Tab-separated table of C-alpha atoms and ligand atoms in Angstrom:
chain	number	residue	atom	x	y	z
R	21	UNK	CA	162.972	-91.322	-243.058
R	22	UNK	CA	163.417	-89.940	-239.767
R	23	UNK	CA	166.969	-90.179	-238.557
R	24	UNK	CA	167.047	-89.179	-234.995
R	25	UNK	CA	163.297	-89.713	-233.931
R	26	UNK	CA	162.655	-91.834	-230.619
R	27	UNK	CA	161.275	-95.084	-231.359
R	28	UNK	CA	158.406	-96.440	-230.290
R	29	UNK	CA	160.462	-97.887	-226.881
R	30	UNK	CA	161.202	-94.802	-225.997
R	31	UNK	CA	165.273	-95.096	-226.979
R	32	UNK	CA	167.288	-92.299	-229.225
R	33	UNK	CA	169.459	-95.237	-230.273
R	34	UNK	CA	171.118	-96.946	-227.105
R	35	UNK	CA	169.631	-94.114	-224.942
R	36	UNK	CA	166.615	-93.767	-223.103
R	37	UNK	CA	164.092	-96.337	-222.324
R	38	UNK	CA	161.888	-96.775	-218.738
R	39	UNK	CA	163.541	-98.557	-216.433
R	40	UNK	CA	161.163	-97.892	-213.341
R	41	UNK	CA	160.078	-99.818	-210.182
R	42	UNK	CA	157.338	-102.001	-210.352
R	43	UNK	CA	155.159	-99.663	-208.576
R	44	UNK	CA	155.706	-96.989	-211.185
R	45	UNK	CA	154.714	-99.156	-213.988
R	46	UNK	CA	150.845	-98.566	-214.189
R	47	UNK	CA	151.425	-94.636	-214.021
R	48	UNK	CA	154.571	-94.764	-216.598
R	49	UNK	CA	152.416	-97.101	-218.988
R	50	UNK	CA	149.098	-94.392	-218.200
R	51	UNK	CA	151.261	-92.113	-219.468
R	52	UNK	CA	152.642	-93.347	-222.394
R	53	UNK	CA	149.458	-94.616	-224.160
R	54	UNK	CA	147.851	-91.396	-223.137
R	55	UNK	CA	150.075	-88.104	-223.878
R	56	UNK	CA	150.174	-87.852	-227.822
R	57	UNK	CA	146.624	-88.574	-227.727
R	58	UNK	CA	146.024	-86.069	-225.222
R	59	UNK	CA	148.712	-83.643	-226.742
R	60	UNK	CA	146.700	-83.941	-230.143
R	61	UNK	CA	143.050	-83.289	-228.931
R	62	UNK	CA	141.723	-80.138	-230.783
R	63	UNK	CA	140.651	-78.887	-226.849
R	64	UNK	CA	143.812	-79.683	-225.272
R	65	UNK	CA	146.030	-78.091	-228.141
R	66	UNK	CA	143.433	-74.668	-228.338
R	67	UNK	CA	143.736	-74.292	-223.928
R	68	UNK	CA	147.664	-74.397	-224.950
R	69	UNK	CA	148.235	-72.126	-227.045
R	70	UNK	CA	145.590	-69.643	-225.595
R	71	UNK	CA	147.487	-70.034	-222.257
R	72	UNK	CA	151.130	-70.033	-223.424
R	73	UNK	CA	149.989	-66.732	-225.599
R	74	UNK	CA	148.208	-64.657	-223.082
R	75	UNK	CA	149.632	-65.805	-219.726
R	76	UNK	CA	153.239	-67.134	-220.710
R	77	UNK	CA	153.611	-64.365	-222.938
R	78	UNK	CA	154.458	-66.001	-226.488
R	79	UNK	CA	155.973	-66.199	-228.697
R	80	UNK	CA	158.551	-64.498	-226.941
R	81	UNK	CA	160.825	-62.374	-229.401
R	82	UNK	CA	163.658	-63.084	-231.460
R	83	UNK	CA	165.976	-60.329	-231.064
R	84	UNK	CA	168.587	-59.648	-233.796
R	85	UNK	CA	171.305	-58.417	-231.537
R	86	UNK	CA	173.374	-55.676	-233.262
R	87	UNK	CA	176.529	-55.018	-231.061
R	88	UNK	CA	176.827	-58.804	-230.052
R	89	UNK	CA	176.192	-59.480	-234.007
R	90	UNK	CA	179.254	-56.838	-234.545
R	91	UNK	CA	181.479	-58.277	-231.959
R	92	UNK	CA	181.256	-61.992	-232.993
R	93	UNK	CA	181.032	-61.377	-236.741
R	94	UNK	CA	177.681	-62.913	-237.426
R	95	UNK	CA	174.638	-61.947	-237.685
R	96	UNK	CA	173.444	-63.077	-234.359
R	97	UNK	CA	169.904	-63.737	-233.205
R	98	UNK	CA	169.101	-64.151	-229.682
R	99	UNK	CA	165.465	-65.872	-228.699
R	100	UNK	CA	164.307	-64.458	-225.502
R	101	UNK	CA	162.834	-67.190	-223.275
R	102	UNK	CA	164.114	-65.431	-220.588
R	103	UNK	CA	160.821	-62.566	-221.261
R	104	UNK	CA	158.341	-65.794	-220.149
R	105	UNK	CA	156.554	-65.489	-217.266
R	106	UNK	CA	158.285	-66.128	-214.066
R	107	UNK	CA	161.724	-65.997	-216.106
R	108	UNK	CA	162.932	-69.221	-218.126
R	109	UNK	CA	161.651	-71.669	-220.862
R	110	UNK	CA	160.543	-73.995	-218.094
R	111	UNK	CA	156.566	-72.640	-218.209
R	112	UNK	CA	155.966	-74.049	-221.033
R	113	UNK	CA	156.710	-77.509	-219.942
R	114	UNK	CA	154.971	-76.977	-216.473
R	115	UNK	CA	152.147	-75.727	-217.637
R	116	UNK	CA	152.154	-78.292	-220.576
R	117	UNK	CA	151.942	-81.090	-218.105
R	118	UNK	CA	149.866	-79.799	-215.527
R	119	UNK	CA	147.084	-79.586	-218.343
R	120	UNK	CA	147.852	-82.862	-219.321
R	121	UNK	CA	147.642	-84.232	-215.653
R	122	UNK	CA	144.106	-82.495	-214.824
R	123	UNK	CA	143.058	-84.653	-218.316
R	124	UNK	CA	144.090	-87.466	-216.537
R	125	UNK	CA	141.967	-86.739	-213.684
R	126	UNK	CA	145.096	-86.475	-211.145
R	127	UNK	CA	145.082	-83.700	-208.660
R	128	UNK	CA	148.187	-83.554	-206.754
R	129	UNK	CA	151.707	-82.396	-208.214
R	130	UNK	CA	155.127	-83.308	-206.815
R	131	UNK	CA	158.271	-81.472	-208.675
R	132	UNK	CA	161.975	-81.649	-208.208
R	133	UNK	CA	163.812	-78.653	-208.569
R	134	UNK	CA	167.776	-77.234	-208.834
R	135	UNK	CA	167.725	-72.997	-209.429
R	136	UNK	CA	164.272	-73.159	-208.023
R	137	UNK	CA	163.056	-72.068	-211.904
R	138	UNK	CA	160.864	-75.367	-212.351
R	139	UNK	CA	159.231	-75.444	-209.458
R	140	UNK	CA	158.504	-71.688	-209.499
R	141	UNK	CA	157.284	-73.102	-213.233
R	142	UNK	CA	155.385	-75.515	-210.870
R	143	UNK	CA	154.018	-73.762	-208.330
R	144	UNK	CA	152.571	-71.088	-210.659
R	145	UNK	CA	150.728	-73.331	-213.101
R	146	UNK	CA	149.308	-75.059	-209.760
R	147	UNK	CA	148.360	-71.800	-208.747
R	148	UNK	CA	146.885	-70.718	-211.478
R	149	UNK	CA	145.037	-74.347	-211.508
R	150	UNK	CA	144.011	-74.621	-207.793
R	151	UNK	CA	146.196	-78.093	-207.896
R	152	UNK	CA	148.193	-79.181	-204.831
R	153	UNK	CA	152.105	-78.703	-204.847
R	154	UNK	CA	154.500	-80.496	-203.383
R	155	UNK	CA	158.327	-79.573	-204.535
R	156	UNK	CA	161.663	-81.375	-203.664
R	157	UNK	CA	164.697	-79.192	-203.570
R	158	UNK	CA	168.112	-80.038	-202.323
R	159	UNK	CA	169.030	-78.295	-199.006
R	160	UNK	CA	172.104	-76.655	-200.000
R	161	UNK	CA	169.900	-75.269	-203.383
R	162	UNK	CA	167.471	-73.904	-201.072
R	163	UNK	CA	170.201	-71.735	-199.364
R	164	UNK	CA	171.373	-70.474	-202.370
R	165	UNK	CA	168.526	-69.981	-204.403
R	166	UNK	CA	166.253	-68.647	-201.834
R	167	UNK	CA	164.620	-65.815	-203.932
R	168	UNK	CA	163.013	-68.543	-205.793
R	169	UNK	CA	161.877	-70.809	-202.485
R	170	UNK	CA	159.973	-68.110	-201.176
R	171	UNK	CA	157.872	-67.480	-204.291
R	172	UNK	CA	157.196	-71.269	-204.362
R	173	UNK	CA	155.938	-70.835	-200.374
R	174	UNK	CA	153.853	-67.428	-201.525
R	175	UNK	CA	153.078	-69.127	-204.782
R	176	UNK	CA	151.330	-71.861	-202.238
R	177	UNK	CA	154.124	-75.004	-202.749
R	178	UNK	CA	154.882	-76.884	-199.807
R	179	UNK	CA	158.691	-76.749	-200.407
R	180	UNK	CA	160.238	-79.499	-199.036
R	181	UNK	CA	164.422	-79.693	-198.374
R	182	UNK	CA	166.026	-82.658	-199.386
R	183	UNK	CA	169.337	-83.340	-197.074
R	184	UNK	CA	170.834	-86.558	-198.369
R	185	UNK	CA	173.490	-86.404	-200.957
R	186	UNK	CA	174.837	-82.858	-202.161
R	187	UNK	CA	171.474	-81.400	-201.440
R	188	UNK	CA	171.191	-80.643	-204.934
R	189	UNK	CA	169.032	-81.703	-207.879
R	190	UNK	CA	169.951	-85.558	-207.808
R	191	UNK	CA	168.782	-85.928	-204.848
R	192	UNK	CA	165.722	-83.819	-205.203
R	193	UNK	CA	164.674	-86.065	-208.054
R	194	UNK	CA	164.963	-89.084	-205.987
R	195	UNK	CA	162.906	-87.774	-203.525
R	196	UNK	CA	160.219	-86.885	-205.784
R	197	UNK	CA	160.069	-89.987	-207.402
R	198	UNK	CA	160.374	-91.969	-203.880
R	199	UNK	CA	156.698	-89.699	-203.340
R	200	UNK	CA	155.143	-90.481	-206.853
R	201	UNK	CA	155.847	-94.382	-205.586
R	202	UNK	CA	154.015	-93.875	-202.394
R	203	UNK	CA	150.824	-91.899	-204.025
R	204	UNK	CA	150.496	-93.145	-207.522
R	205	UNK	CA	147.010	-93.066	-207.635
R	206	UNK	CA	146.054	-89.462	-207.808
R	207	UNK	CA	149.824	-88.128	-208.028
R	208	UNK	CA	151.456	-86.423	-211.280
R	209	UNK	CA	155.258	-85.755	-211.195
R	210	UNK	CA	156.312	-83.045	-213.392
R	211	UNK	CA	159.706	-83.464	-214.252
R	212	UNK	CA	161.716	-80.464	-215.314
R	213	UNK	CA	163.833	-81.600	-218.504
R	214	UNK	CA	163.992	-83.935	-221.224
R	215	UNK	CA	164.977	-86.274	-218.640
R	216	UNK	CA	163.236	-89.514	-216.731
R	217	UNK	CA	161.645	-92.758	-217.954
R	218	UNK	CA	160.044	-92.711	-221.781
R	219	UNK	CA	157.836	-91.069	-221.887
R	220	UNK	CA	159.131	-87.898	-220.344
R	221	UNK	CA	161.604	-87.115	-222.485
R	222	UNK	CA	159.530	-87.041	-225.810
R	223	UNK	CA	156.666	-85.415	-224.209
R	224	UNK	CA	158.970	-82.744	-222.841
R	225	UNK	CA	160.754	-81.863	-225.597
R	226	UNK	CA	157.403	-81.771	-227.616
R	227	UNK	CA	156.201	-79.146	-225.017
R	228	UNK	CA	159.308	-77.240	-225.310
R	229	UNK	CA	159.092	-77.453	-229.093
R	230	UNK	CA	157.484	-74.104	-229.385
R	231	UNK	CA	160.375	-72.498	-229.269
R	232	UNK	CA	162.075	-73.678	-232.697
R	233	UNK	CA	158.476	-73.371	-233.988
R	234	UNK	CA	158.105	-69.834	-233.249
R	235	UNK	CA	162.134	-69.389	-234.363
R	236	UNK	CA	161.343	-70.842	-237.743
R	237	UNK	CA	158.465	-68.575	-238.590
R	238	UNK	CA	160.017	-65.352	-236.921
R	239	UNK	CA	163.478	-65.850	-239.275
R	240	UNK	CA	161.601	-66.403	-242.118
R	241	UNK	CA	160.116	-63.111	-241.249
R	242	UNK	CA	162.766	-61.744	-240.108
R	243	UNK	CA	165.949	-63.173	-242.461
R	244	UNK	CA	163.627	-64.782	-244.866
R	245	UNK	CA	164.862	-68.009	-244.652
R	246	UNK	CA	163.826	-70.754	-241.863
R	247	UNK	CA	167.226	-72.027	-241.748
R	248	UNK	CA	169.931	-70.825	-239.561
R	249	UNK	CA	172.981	-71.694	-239.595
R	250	UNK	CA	173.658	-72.312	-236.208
R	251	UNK	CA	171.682	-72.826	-233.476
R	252	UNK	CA	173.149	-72.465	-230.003
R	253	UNK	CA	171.769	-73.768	-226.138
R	254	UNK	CA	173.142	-74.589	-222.720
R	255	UNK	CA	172.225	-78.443	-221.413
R	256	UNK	CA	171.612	-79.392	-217.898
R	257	UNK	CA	169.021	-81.932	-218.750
R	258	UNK	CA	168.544	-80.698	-221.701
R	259	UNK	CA	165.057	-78.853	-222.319
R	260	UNK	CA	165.584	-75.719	-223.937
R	261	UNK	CA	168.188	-77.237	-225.861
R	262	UNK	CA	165.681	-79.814	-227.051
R	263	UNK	CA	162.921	-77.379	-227.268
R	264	UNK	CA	165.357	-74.937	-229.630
R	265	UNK	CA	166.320	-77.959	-231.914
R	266	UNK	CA	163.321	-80.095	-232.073
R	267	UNK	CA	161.713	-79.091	-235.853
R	268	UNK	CA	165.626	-78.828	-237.102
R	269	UNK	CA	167.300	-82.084	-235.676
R	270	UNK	CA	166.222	-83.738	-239.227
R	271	UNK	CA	167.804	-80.798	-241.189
R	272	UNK	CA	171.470	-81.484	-241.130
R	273	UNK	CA	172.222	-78.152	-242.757
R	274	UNK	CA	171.619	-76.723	-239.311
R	275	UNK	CA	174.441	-76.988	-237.176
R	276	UNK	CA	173.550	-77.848	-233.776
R	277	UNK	CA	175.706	-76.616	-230.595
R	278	UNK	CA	175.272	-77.596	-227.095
R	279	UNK	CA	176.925	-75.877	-223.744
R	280	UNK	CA	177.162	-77.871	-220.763
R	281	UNK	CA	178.389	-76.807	-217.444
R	282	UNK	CA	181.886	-78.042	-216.687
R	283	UNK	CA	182.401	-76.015	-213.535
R	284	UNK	CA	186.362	-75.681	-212.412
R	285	UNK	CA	187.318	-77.522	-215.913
R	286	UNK	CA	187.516	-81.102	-217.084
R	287	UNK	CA	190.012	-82.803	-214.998
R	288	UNK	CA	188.427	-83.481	-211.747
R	289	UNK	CA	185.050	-84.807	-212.042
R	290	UNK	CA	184.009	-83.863	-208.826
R	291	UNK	CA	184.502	-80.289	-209.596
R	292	UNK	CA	182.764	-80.232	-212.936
R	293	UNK	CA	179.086	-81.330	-214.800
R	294	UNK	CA	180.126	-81.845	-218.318
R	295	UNK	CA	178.273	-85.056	-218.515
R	296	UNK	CA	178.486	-85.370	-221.942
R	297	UNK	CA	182.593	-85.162	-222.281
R	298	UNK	CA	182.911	-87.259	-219.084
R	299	UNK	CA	179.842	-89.351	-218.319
R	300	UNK	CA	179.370	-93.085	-219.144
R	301	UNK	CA	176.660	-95.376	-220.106
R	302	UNK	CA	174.339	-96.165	-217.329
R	303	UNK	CA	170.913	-96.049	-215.640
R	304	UNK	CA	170.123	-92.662	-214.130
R	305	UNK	CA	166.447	-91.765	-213.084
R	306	UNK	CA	164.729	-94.070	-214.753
R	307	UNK	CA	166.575	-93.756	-218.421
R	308	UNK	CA	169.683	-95.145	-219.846
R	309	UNK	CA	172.048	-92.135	-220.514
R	310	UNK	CA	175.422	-90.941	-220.167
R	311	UNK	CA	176.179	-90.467	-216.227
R	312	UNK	CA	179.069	-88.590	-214.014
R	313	UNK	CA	180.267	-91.932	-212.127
R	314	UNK	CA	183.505	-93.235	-210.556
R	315	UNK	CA	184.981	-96.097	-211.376
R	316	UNK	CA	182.700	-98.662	-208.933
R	317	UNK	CA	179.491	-96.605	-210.798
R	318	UNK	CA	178.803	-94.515	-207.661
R	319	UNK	CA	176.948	-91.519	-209.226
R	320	UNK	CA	179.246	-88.518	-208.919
R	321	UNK	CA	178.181	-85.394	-207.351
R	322	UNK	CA	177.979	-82.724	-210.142
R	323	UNK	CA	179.304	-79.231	-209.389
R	324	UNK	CA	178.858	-75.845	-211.470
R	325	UNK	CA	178.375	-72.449	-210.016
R	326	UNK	CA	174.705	-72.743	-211.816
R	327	UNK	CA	172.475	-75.087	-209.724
R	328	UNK	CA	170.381	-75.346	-212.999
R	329	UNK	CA	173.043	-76.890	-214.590
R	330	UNK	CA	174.608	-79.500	-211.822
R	331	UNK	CA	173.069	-82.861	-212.589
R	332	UNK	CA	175.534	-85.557	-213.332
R	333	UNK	CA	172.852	-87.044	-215.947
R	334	UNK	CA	171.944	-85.594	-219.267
R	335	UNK	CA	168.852	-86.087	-221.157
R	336	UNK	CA	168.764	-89.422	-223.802
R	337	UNK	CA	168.377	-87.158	-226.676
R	338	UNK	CA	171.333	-85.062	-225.946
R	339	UNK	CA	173.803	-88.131	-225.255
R	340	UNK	CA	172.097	-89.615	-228.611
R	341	UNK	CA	173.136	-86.652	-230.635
R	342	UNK	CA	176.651	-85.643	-229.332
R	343	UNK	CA	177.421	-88.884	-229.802
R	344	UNK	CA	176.460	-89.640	-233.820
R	345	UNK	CA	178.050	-86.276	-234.098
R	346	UNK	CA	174.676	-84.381	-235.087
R	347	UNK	CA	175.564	-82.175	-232.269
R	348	UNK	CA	178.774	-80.309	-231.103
R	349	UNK	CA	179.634	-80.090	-227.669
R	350	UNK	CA	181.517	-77.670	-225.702
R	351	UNK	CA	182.530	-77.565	-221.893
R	352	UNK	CA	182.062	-74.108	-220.700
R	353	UNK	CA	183.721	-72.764	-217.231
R	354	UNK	CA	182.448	-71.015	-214.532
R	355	UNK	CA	184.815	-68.138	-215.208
R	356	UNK	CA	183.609	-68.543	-219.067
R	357	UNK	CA	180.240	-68.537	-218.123
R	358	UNK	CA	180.375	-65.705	-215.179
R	359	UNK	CA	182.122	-63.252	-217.687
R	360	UNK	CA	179.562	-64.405	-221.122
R	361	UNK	CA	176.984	-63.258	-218.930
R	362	UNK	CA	179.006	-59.709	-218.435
R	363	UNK	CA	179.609	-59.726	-222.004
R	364	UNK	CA	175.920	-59.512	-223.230
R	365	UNK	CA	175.042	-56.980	-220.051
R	366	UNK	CA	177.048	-54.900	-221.069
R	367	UNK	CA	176.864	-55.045	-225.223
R	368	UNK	CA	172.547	-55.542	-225.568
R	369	UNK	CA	171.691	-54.698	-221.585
R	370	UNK	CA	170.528	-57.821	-221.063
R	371	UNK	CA	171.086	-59.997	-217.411
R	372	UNK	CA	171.349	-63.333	-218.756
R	373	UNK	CA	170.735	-66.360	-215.989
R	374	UNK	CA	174.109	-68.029	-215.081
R	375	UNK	CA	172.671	-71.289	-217.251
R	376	UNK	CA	172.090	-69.389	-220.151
R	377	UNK	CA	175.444	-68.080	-220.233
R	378	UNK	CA	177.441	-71.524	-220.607
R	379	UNK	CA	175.280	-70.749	-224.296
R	380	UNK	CA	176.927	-67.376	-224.637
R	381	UNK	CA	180.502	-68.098	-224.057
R	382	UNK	CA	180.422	-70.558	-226.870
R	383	UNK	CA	180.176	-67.148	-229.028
R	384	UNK	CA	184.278	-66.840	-229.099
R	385	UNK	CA	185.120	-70.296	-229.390
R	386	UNK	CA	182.897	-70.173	-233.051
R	387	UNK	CA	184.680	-69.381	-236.526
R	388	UNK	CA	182.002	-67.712	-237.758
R	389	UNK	CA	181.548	-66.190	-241.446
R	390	UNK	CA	179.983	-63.057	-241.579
R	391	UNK	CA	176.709	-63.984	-243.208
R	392	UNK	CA	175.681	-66.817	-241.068
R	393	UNK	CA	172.689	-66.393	-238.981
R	394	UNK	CA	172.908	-67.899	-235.786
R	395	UNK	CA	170.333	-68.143	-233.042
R	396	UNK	CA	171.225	-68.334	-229.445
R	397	UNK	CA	168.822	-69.299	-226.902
R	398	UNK	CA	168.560	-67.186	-223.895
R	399	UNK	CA	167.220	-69.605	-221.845
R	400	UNK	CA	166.331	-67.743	-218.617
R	401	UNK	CA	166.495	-64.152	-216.963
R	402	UNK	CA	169.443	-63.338	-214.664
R	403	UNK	CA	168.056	-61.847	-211.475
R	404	UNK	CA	168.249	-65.358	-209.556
R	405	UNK	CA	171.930	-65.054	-209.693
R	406	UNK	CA	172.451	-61.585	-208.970
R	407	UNK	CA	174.014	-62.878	-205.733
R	408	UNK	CA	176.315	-64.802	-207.599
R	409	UNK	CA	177.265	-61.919	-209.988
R	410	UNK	CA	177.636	-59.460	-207.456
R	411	UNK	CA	180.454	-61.575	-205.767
R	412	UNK	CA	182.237	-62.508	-208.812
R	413	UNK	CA	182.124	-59.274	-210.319
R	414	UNK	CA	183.123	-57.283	-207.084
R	415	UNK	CA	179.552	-54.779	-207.593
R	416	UNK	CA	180.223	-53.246	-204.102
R	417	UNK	CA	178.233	-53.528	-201.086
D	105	PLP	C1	166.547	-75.113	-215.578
D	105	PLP	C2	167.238	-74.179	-216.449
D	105	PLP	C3	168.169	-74.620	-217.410
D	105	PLP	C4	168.582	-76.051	-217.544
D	105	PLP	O1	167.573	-76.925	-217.909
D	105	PLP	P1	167.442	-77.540	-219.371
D	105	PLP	O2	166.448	-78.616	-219.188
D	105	PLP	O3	168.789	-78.040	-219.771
D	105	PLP	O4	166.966	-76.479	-220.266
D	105	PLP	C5	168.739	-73.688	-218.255
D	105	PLP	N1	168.447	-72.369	-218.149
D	105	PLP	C6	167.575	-71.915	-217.232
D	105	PLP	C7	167.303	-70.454	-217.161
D	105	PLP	C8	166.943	-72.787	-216.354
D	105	PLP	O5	166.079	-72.314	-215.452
């Protein structure tokens, strides 16, 4: 009996669902009797795998870290999404979908986006798939991530600001849905995280899957057990996480940890995105989750010095788990973060992404014993925020 599987409404409990405009409902209901058909075809599956082998470059490794290992006392395995193609886990969600769209005979792809990695993601697979690309992106994301808008524009996205709001990732998803409304017909939306009305959440985490496949078979081979003992992500919406627990959630023995961004701390909400310690029950994007929101349920504007990470929603799965206490969640600071991410730079020479961080600076806050195996998700590469890094950490001009 499957404890904390989705049921057949789309709901992890009370969270989840599709709540969508009427317009919406023909494509969300298209979509829903189609993907684990489509997602189980022999073709489909073997077009994958070949891809996600050969172009993504899985399975990426799982790197026993020896200094980090020595440092934390653990034996501490790090799984290196952020050696994908074009940086981060979020490829194998884009491209996922995008072959899942072409099955479905659509041929024009809109995309939100907050560091810029999913619609990079995006705009690559569309590339590589002659499909047209439209991608929202909050204005004040497109100043600061603008490393990443220009490969969308060379990548052959039309990138398109969004101004109201923040200018951030809320309000880049609204825009893209407000287009998917106006061109249902022949339009896909790719959403970026285990986010959205059923059934994007399932079908992304299913995609993102792979990586706690490949993690079980490499520690077997590696440890020679399929078990860790820990397992360790950051959660903006949630995907890697998702992606790094999926073939564990039902194997309690696993102890599952979640970071999520909490910017300057806990006590101002407008200076943090810790959904998950301070959100509430509500309707966010199509799905019944936990939400940042004031006391009159005006959506709060998230803030975290990683725009992959501000999004005052959290995926259904993630609020689901934290709250029957299958997963631990901590609230990581910017300063935690900015310094986790000089921390494993300077013990393994690796430049995490600012996201992937919030993961790293759980490290301290763990009792570990020595023996336990633990496997941390490095969720993305660090090269978008080398701005960011450079400031905090004073690198010189
Ligand atoms: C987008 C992104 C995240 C946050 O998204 P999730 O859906 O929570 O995984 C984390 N890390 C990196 C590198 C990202 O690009």
């Amino acid at each position: 009996m499957e404890k904390y599987a989705i049921n057949e409404k789309g709901y992890y409990g009370r969270f989840g669902g599709a709540y969508v405009p009427e317009i919406l409902q023909k494509n969300i209901t298209e979509l829903k009797e189609n993907y684990l058909k489509i997602m189980n075809e022999p073709s489909f599956k073997a077009e994958l795998e070949q891809l996600l082998h050969d172009y993504v470059g899985r399975p990426t490794p799982l790197y026993f870290a020896k200094r980090l290992s020595e440092k934390y006392g653990a034996k501490i395995y790090l799984k290196r999404e952020d050696l994908c193609h074009t940086g981060a886990h979020k490829l194998n969600n884009a491209l996922g979908q995008l072959l899942l769209a072409k099955k479905m005979g659509k041929t024009r792809i809109v995309a939100e986006t907050g560091a810029g990695q999913h619609g990079v993601g995006t705009a690559t697979v569309c590339a590589l798939m002659n499909m047209k690309c439209v991608v929202y992106m909050g204005a004040t994301d497109v100043k600061r991530q603008y490393l990443n808008v220009q490969r969308m524009r060379m990548l052959g996205a039309e990138v398109i600001p969004v101004t109201s709001g923040n200018g951030t990732l809320k309000d880049a998803t609204n825009e893209a849905i407000r287009d998917w409304c106006c061109n249902p017909a022949d339009t896909h939306y790719i959403i970026g995280s285990v986010v959205g009305p059923h059934p994007f959440p399932d079908m992304v985490a299913r995609f993102q899957s792979v990586i706690s496949e490949e993690i079980k078979k490499q520690l077997k081979a590696q440890e020679g057990r399929e078990n860790p003992d820990y397992l360790i992500a950051c959660v903006g919406g949630g995907s890697n996480a998702a992606g790094t627990f999926y073939h564990y959630i039902e194997n309690e023995e696993v102890k599952l940890i979640a970071a999520e961004a909490a910017g300057e701390g806990l006590d101002d909400m407008t200076k943090s995105a810790a959904t998950i310690h301070l959100g509430r029950e509500g309707v966010l994007h199509g799905s019944r989750t936990l939400i940042m929101m004031d006391e009159d349920g005006q959506i709060a504007e998230a803030f975290s010095v990683s725009a992959g990470l501000d999004y005052p929603g959290v995926g259904p799965i993630h609020a689901f788990l934290a709250e029957k206490g299958r997963s631990k969640v901590y609230a990581i600071t910017d300063d935690e973060a900015l310094n986790a991410a000089l921390d494993l730079t300077k013990t393994e020479g690796i430049i995490p992404a600012i996201e992937s961080a919030h993961a790293l600076a759980v490290l301290p806050k763990c009792k570990f014993k020595k023996d336990d195996v633990v496997v941390l998700t490095v969720s993305g590469r660090g090269d978008k925020d080398m701005n960011t890094y450079a400031n905090y950490f004073h690198l010189g001009e």
